[in-house]
């Protein structure tokens, strides 16, 4: 997936946060768009180990990817999750979230 331009990311953020009142509401709006549009499961590599991203979850202070490998499960902040090449469908929403978060 080609990198999404800044104007496009701003438009996506506006779409996700149009009816929000504060930071937490904005993050929840972005989570809803990611959850709706991101194609899961997908595989990626974290610290040299292949993992499967099974779902996206909203915690008290971040959006996380629920990653599995065998019987092990780990939540990784979506801001820190390396995306595979090619990125899964809907990964533009992760780009929008990262842009919103200043990353």
XYZ file of C-alpha atoms in Angstrom, residues 52-99:
48
model
C -0.602 -13.194 13.588
C -2.675 -10.125 14.342
C -6.041 -11.630 15.286
C -7.960 -8.485 16.214
C -7.709 -4.870 17.265
C -8.771 -3.810 20.749
C -9.378 -0.524 22.565
C -7.785 -0.265 26.003
C -8.074 2.525 28.554
C -5.210 4.454 26.977
C -4.472 3.081 23.496
C -5.470 0.974 20.530
C -3.687 -2.379 20.485
C -3.203 -5.287 18.142
C -3.867 -8.676 19.705
C -1.023 -10.817 18.338
C -0.625 -14.565 18.622
C 2.099 -17.082 17.966
C 1.227 -20.646 18.812
C -0.414 -20.592 22.235
C 1.113 -17.242 23.168
C -0.841 -14.000 22.995
C 0.455 -10.448 23.346
C -1.116 -7.020 22.972
C 1.086 -4.572 21.076
C 0.308 -0.883 20.843
C -0.840 -0.165 17.301
C 1.531 2.799 17.211
C 4.446 0.356 17.618
C 3.222 -2.463 15.381
C 5.320 -2.961 12.250
C 3.091 -3.554 9.234
C 3.913 -6.181 6.626
C 4.574 -5.456 2.973
C 2.136 -5.403 1.384
C 0.032 -3.943 4.172
C -3.382 -5.500 4.819
C -6.502 -3.903 3.397
C -7.634 -1.015 5.550
C -4.135 -0.246 6.899
C -4.640 3.359 5.813
C -6.697 3.747 8.982
C -3.635 2.759 11.016
C -1.732 5.473 9.144
C -4.496 7.938 10.052
C -4.333 6.898 13.712
C -0.553 7.317 13.735
C -0.888 10.740 12.098
